[in-house]
Amino acid sequence: MNQRRRAWREILLTAPSFGWLVVLFVVPTLVVFAIAFKPPDALGGIGHGWTLGTWRHLGNPNYPAIIWRTLWMSLVTTALCVLLAVPTGYCMARAPRRWRQPLMLLVVVPFWTSFLVRVFAWKTLLHPDGALKRLLVALHLVADSTSLLYRPETVLLVLVYTYLPFAILPVYAASEKFDFSLMEAAQDLGAHRFRAFVSVFLPGIRRGLLTAVAMVLIPALGSYVIPDVMGGTNSEMIGNKIAQRTFVDRNLPHASALATLLMLAVLLPLALYPLFAGRNNDQKPDRKEVA
Amino acid sequence: MSASRRSLFPVAMTALVLLFLYIPILVLILYSFNDGRFSVRWDHASLKWYRRLLHERAIWHALRNSLLIAVTATLTSTVLGTTAALALHRYRSRLQKVHYGLVYAPLVVPDILAGMSLLLLFVACGVQLGMSTIYLAHVSFCVSYVTMVVLARLQDFDVSVIEAANDLGANTWQATRYVLLPLLLPGIVAGGLLAFTLSLDDFVITFFVSGPGSTTLPLYIYSMIRHGNPPLINALSTLLIAVTFLAVWGSQRLLAKQRKDG
Amino acid sequence: MAEFLEFRDIKKSFGAVQAVDGVSLTVQRGEIFSLLGPSGCGKTTLLRMLAGFEAPDQGRILLNGVDITDQPPHKRQVNTIFQNYALFPHMNVRENIAFGLKLAKVSRKEIDERVDAMLELVQMRDQAKKRPSEISGGQKQRVAIARALILKPQVLLLDEPLAALDLKLRQRMLLELDLIHDEVGITFLYVTHDQGEAMSLSDRVAVMNSGKIEQIGTPIEVYEAPTSSFVAAFIGDTNFLEGAVAALADGDYCRVRMPEFESPLLCFNDKRLSVGNRVYLSIRPEKFTISREQPQPDRLRNMLQGKVEDVIYLGNVTKYWVRVGEYRISVSRQHNRFLLDEQPIRWEDDVWISWHADDGFMLERYSESDEDLLQVPPETVFETEEEPEDSSQDGEDRR
């Protein structure tokens, strides 16, 4: 009797969230996969029968370029974010204890600020008549005619700006748990400070680094607003194409196929994650790595 | 190698990173007090754009929509997230493994996919797009965040207090009511606050599932960015930043209290 | 009349682990009964089944003749002191203590009176308004006791209640627990892995090992007359000597031949063993007399000659490890006289050890693995240097 009541309670507690997510997350995702194999109809709806036609369309030269650009922009963004996050996270973790909380707040606040507001702030800053542009022209770093906006580099800059806190937080969290006496031990054993950093500290925060990579790479792959607002046609990403196919062309199968592709691009790093994360504790770097 | 025990490089990098994070925001705030028609040229300080903001009816309408959705979505997702966290914490069945995957997955799916798939679902079911579809969409992504926050709080505290309550004569309901929920409250509030800000700030998913008459604040800001009046956006953004600061400050106070009790 | 508290053939497994394996025992009203054993022996599981947090797979639990096996925890008239106290962090001391009475819908006036009395009993009057995070470990302990006792339980369950305290505080709380028991007269069921706590506090002790009860008895019985090698080795320290009964001697004695030693040893034969039976003899270190000169022969004393291999001076006692043939025999000796006046026994000295035939105890059950519980120093220092973290000397205190 007790057993049955327990089972009932479990179902009672599980059902609301479970049901909600099945209906509004699992089912729609499956619908997207299904529609990718449907033909479009002339009215912007979905035709009858099944087809691979949409997938063949993705071979059209337009798409590989965009897919390629999405991948490299996301990877460069991720690399830059992690590169900036490691010294920052390290510095925050080594700061005196009473400074850590305020430092973390400083990193978190931009992350809590409205996303659109942050993107817009860059638009103001990079505006042809803006302060930054005039400063750069005065320093003869750029010509008056060059635009700082609507370039792939601009998109990259704002991507890094937006996702940097996502990288700093996990790196900081891992660094804070890291036992810094290990670095002293390495130096004591004759490792140069930088050597100790590379061969003891970085393996020690490996999980934090991987989380940072995932936290930046995944949303960067799905970017839509930043290339839309900051970039031109030469910096479109898959996200822009999905929106365009959905709203402008009303070609839902095309949009679905692109979405499926994006989904695969996201799932791939996630599937690889456990491979890199390893089973052993992140506190203990492998013997091999230290040696 | 050097006299100082610690390298200055990370400190310098951190300073630069913080500068990088704050300069655009500070410039934006500064410009919001600029009198000039073109926000990028500095004329003189004024509150003109804030006054103008007051008379922009569409903004107030958008804000009302945003708040309405944020409040309802927060309430719903807080209830769903708390029950989910309790289930995940209390039971170790195969069902809960699937449940965890289900709760976790929305956190890693890009917004644009979530938005598009929900749009297709609504279209396929013939649901009229509008406030209700935005509400449904927002709850779907907020549930995962609330669950994770509450679950973290649950994993932090000692389960034996629940057993102690039972031992002292509390039935399951009483133990939940007098011990579990009061202890969980800071986590639930923090989760709710997170859901509230996420809902208030969401653009991409809302963009896909909104319909006529359901313009939210981010949708409105987006259209202003594309076609509108930059100084007005500056002023509005500054107000939003101020609200964010207050919210972060409040949640930090809450966390500090939670840490003291825990 | 029915027993006060009775466990009848309790079994409980968690997955593949048999945590409790057929335990039956009875507890008298008003006594302090201890469940003593190493971690993982099933003692806590047994206690949690009495509290109602776990359900046994098999067997019944009876309290005052009533089967309470299927009652939920909040209906049982037993209360628990948790190992980490499990005080409610969001309530102050007073609210913590009043919690049970409030649930029981006792009138506010009565709650106030009873809480005041409890605060008095555990000397926490001045701390009544403080939160658990603001009081010390010993004070938390007292609040936990007050919170459980205020409900006047039939049995108070204590789950390693002193484990989180440091040694000095532990000894003081032990004394306080004893005083509180005398005051309230409630039955205590006390779970611990610390033999010192169990021995000093309990009226009776059940020694448990891998889900089974090895022996139930008064502290003196389990120490002086262990029935198994586990009990002998787990409680206190001992030496095991292996042999077979060679002859029955006058009265209650028998002669046991050990292949190691020339002459057979005289043993008290309370088990009524006959010639040929294999036996294990347990002799506690403090039962030996050690001397450099051969002691006067005594009909009831056994004597062995050996060489001292290790000496550890501990202040109140000195421990010697004496090599006798294949055995390393642990001997401890109290210093009744001023030590510096003697010429002390040193490493490599040839010595005689002797003991009274009544002090050797023949064991009914023996398992070789129990020898790991003994405090034996390493044979040589260098052999064990590979694993410096694992200092086995204090294995017993440290769990």
PDB file of N, CA and C in Angstrom, chain B residues 119-167:
ATOM      1  N   LEU B 119       6.173  27.671 -33.311  1.00  0.00           N
ATOM      2  CA  LEU B 119       5.351  28.308 -34.347  1.00  0.00           C
ATOM      3  C   LEU B 119       4.705  27.236 -35.226  1.00  0.00           C
ATOM      4  N   LEU B 120       5.515  26.265 -35.655  1.00  0.00           N
ATOM      5  CA  LEU B 120       4.974  25.210 -36.516  1.00  0.00           C
ATOM      6  C   LEU B 120       3.873  24.447 -35.792  1.00  0.00           C
ATOM      7  N   LEU B 121       4.089  24.171 -34.508  1.00  0.00           N
ATOM      8  CA  LEU B 121       3.076  23.441 -33.742  1.00  0.00           C
ATOM      9  C   LEU B 121       1.778  24.234 -33.696  1.00  0.00           C
ATOM     10  N   PHE B 122       1.889  25.516 -33.365  1.00  0.00           N
ATOM     11  CA  PHE B 122       0.683  26.329 -33.243  1.00  0.00           C
ATOM     12  C   PHE B 122      -0.044  26.429 -34.574  1.00  0.00           C
ATOM     13  N   VAL B 123       0.755  26.610 -35.646  1.00  0.00           N
ATOM     14  CA  VAL B 123       0.143  26.703 -36.972  1.00  0.00           C
ATOM     15  C   VAL B 123      -0.537  25.376 -37.313  1.00  0.00           C
ATOM     16  N   ALA B 124       0.169  24.272 -37.030  1.00  0.00           N
ATOM     17  CA  ALA B 124      -0.377  22.956 -37.359  1.00  0.00           C
ATOM     18  C   ALA B 124      -1.673  22.695 -36.597  1.00  0.00           C
ATOM     19  N   CYS B 125      -1.752  23.183 -35.358  1.00  0.00           N
ATOM     20  CA  CYS B 125      -2.951  22.945 -34.557  1.00  0.00           C
ATOM     21  C   CYS B 125      -4.009  24.021 -34.779  1.00  0.00           C
ATOM     22  N   GLY B 126      -3.677  24.992 -35.613  1.00  0.00           N
ATOM     23  CA  GLY B 126      -4.639  26.053 -35.875  1.00  0.00           C
ATOM     24  C   GLY B 126      -4.874  26.967 -34.683  1.00  0.00           C
ATOM     25  N   VAL B 127      -3.860  27.126 -33.834  1.00  0.00           N
ATOM     26  CA  VAL B 127      -4.012  28.028 -32.688  1.00  0.00           C
ATOM     27  C   VAL B 127      -3.758  29.455 -33.153  1.00  0.00           C
ATOM     28  N   GLN B 128      -4.613  30.369 -32.737  1.00  0.00           N
ATOM     29  CA  GLN B 128      -4.442  31.785 -33.057  1.00  0.00           C
ATOM     30  C   GLN B 128      -3.216  32.328 -32.316  1.00  0.00           C
ATOM     31  N   LEU B 129      -2.255  32.913 -33.060  1.00  0.00           N
ATOM     32  CA  LEU B 129      -1.069  33.462 -32.402  1.00  0.00           C
ATOM     33  C   LEU B 129      -1.429  34.731 -31.650  1.00  0.00           C
ATOM     34  N   GLY B 130      -0.840  34.899 -30.492  1.00  0.00           N
ATOM     35  CA  GLY B 130      -1.147  36.095 -29.697  1.00  0.00           C
ATOM     36  C   GLY B 130      -0.574  35.946 -28.306  1.00  0.00           C
ATOM     37  N   MET B 131      -1.176  36.628 -27.349  1.00  0.00           N
ATOM     38  CA  MET B 131      -0.677  36.609 -25.980  1.00  0.00           C
ATOM     39  C   MET B 131      -0.599  35.196 -25.417  1.00  0.00           C
ATOM     40  N   SER B 132      -1.631  34.391 -25.714  1.00  0.00           N
ATOM     41  CA  SER B 132      -1.671  33.060 -25.110  1.00  0.00           C
ATOM     42  C   SER B 132      -0.538  32.190 -25.635  1.00  0.00           C
ATOM     43  N   THR B 133      -0.217  32.315 -26.925  1.00  0.00           N
ATOM     44  CA  THR B 133       0.874  31.483 -27.452  1.00  0.00           C
ATOM     45  C   THR B 133       2.216  31.944 -26.889  1.00  0.00           C
ATOM     46  N   ILE B 134       2.362  33.252 -26.687  1.00  0.00           N
ATOM     47  CA  ILE B 134       3.618  33.741 -26.080  1.00  0.00           C
ATOM     48  C   ILE B 134       3.744  33.186 -24.660  1.00  0.00           C
ATOM     49  N   TYR B 135       2.621  33.224 -23.945  1.00  0.00           N
ATOM     50  CA  TYR B 135       2.623  32.697 -22.572  1.00  0.00           C
ATOM     51  C   TYR B 135       3.054  31.230 -22.553  1.00  0.00           C
ATOM     52  N   LEU B 136       2.441  30.425 -23.434  1.00  0.00           N
ATOM     53  CA  LEU B 136       2.791  29.002 -23.478  1.00  0.00           C
ATOM     54  C   LEU B 136       4.278  28.810 -23.780  1.00  0.00           C
ATOM     55  N   ALA B 137       4.763  29.582 -24.750  1.00  0.00           N
ATOM     56  CA  ALA B 137       6.172  29.447 -25.147  1.00  0.00           C
ATOM     57  C   ALA B 137       7.091  29.834 -23.992  1.00  0.00           C
ATOM     58  N   HIS B 138       6.748  30.929 -23.308  1.00  0.00           N
ATOM     59  CA  HIS B 138       7.624  31.388 -22.230  1.00  0.00           C
ATOM     60  C   HIS B 138       7.672  30.390 -21.078  1.00  0.00           C
ATOM     61  N   VAL B 139       6.518  29.851 -20.728  1.00  0.00           N
ATOM     62  CA  VAL B 139       6.519  28.865 -19.644  1.00  0.00           C
ATOM     63  C   VAL B 139       7.439  27.703 -20.033  1.00  0.00           C
ATOM     64  N   SER B 140       7.379  27.289 -21.308  1.00  0.00           N
ATOM     65  CA  SER B 140       8.162  26.120 -21.730  1.00  0.00           C
ATOM     66  C   SER B 140       9.648  26.309 -21.494  1.00  0.00           C
ATOM     67  N   PHE B 141      10.174  27.521 -21.744  1.00  0.00           N
ATOM     68  CA  PHE B 141      11.619  27.636 -21.503  1.00  0.00           C
ATOM     69  C   PHE B 141      11.940  28.031 -20.066  1.00  0.00           C
ATOM     70  N   CYS B 142      10.984  28.700 -19.383  1.00  0.00           N
ATOM     71  CA  CYS B 142      11.256  29.101 -17.990  1.00  0.00           C
ATOM     72  C   CYS B 142      11.268  27.901 -17.031  1.00  0.00           C
ATOM     73  N   VAL B 143      10.439  26.895 -17.324  1.00  0.00           N
ATOM     74  CA  VAL B 143      10.342  25.737 -16.426  1.00  0.00           C
ATOM     75  C   VAL B 143      11.727  25.146 -16.164  1.00  0.00           C
ATOM     76  N   SER B 144      12.512  25.003 -17.224  1.00  0.00           N
ATOM     77  CA  SER B 144      13.825  24.368 -17.080  1.00  0.00           C
ATOM     78  C   SER B 144      14.725  25.173 -16.152  1.00  0.00           C
ATOM     79  N   TYR B 145      14.699  26.496 -16.316  1.00  0.00           N
ATOM     80  CA  TYR B 145      15.573  27.323 -15.470  1.00  0.00           C
ATOM     81  C   TYR B 145      15.141  27.246 -14.007  1.00  0.00           C
ATOM     82  N   VAL B 146      13.825  27.357 -13.765  1.00  0.00           N
ATOM     83  CA  VAL B 146      13.338  27.295 -12.383  1.00  0.00           C
ATOM     84  C   VAL B 146      13.715  25.944 -11.767  1.00  0.00           C
ATOM     85  N   THR B 147      13.503  24.867 -12.525  1.00  0.00           N
ATOM     86  CA  THR B 147      13.810  23.541 -12.009  1.00  0.00           C
ATOM     87  C   THR B 147      15.266  23.453 -11.578  1.00  0.00           C
ATOM     88  N   MET B 148      16.155  23.950 -12.443  1.00  0.00           N
ATOM     89  CA  MET B 148      17.578  23.835 -12.132  1.00  0.00           C
ATOM     90  C   MET B 148      17.933  24.620 -10.863  1.00  0.00           C
ATOM     91  N   VAL B 149      17.370  25.812 -10.731  1.00  0.00           N
ATOM     92  CA  VAL B 149      17.691  26.632  -9.552  1.00  0.00           C
ATOM     93  C   VAL B 149      17.161  25.963  -8.276  1.00  0.00           C
ATOM     94  N   VAL B 150      15.916  25.493  -8.321  1.00  0.00           N
ATOM     95  CA  VAL B 150      15.321  24.881  -7.131  1.00  0.00           C
ATOM     96  C   VAL B 150      16.040  23.566  -6.796  1.00  0.00           C
ATOM     97  N   LEU B 151      16.390  22.826  -7.850  1.00  0.00           N
ATOM     98  CA  LEU B 151      17.085  21.556  -7.645  1.00  0.00           C
ATOM     99  C   LEU B 151      18.433  21.794  -6.966  1.00  0.00           C
ATOM    100  N   ALA B 152      19.120  22.844  -7.385  1.00  0.00           N
ATOM    101  CA  ALA B 152      20.415  23.164  -6.771  1.00  0.00           C
ATOM    102  C   ALA B 152      20.222  23.439  -5.281  1.00  0.00           C
ATOM    103  N   ARG B 153      19.181  24.180  -4.952  1.00  0.00           N
ATOM    104  CA  ARG B 153      18.892  24.495  -3.552  1.00  0.00           C
ATOM    105  C   ARG B 153      18.563  23.202  -2.773  1.00  0.00           C
ATOM    106  N   LEU B 154      17.791  22.331  -3.410  1.00  0.00           N
ATOM    107  CA  LEU B 154      17.419  21.074  -2.755  1.00  0.00           C
ATOM    108  C   LEU B 154      18.646  20.223  -2.477  1.00  0.00           C
ATOM    109  N   GLN B 155      19.552  20.194  -3.468  1.00  0.00           N
ATOM    110  CA  GLN B 155      20.736  19.354  -3.293  1.00  0.00           C
ATOM    111  C   GLN B 155      21.647  19.923  -2.225  1.00  0.00           C
ATOM    112  N   ASP B 156      21.487  21.223  -1.955  1.00  0.00           N
ATOM    113  CA  ASP B 156      22.315  21.862  -0.941  1.00  0.00           C
ATOM    114  C   ASP B 156      21.908  21.511   0.464  1.00  0.00           C
ATOM    115  N   PHE B 157      20.613  21.309   0.682  1.00  0.00           N
ATOM    116  CA  PHE B 157      20.259  21.153   2.082  1.00  0.00           C
ATOM    117  C   PHE B 157      20.025  19.714   2.492  1.00  0.00           C
ATOM    118  N   ASP B 158      20.087  19.561   3.801  1.00  0.00           N
ATOM    119  CA  ASP B 158      20.139  18.272   4.440  1.00  0.00           C
ATOM    120  C   ASP B 158      18.741  17.629   4.451  1.00  0.00           C
ATOM    121  N   VAL B 159      18.607  16.484   3.808  1.00  0.00           N
ATOM    122  CA  VAL B 159      17.297  15.837   3.738  1.00  0.00           C
ATOM    123  C   VAL B 159      16.816  15.397   5.110  1.00  0.00           C
ATOM    124  N   SER B 160      17.750  15.212   6.034  1.00  0.00           N
ATOM    125  CA  SER B 160      17.325  14.654   7.313  1.00  0.00           C
ATOM    126  C   SER B 160      16.387  15.590   8.064  1.00  0.00           C
ATOM    127  N   VAL B 161      16.335  16.887   7.715  1.00  0.00           N
ATOM    128  CA  VAL B 161      15.362  17.739   8.407  1.00  0.00           C
ATOM    129  C   VAL B 161      13.925  17.319   8.073  1.00  0.00           C
ATOM    130  N   ILE B 162      13.739  16.781   6.878  1.00  0.00           N
ATOM    131  CA  ILE B 162      12.401  16.312   6.518  1.00  0.00           C
ATOM    132  C   ILE B 162      12.070  15.069   7.355  1.00  0.00           C
ATOM    133  N   GLU B 163      13.049  14.176   7.467  1.00  0.00           N
ATOM    134  CA  GLU B 163      12.847  12.998   8.313  1.00  0.00           C
ATOM    135  C   GLU B 163      12.603  13.423   9.755  1.00  0.00           C
ATOM    136  N   ALA B 164      13.337  14.453  10.191  1.00  0.00           N
ATOM    137  CA  ALA B 164      13.158  14.929  11.559  1.00  0.00           C
ATOM    138  C   ALA B 164      11.722  15.406  11.754  1.00  0.00           C
ATOM    139  N   ALA B 165      11.202  16.122  10.760  1.00  0.00           N
ATOM    140  CA  ALA B 165       9.822  16.612  10.869  1.00  0.00           C
ATOM    141  C   ALA B 165       8.852  15.437  10.964  1.00  0.00           C
ATOM    142  N   ASN B 166       9.051  14.430  10.098  1.00  0.00           N
ATOM    143  CA  ASN B 166       8.191  13.242  10.157  1.00  0.00           C
ATOM    144  C   ASN B 166       8.290  12.578  11.523  1.00  0.00           C
ATOM    145  N   ASP B 167       9.509  12.502  11.997  1.00  0.00           N
ATOM    146  CA  ASP B 167       9.782  11.849  13.272  1.00  0.00           C
ATOM    147  C   ASP B 167       9.061  12.564  14.406  1.00  0.00           C
TER     148      ASP B 167
END
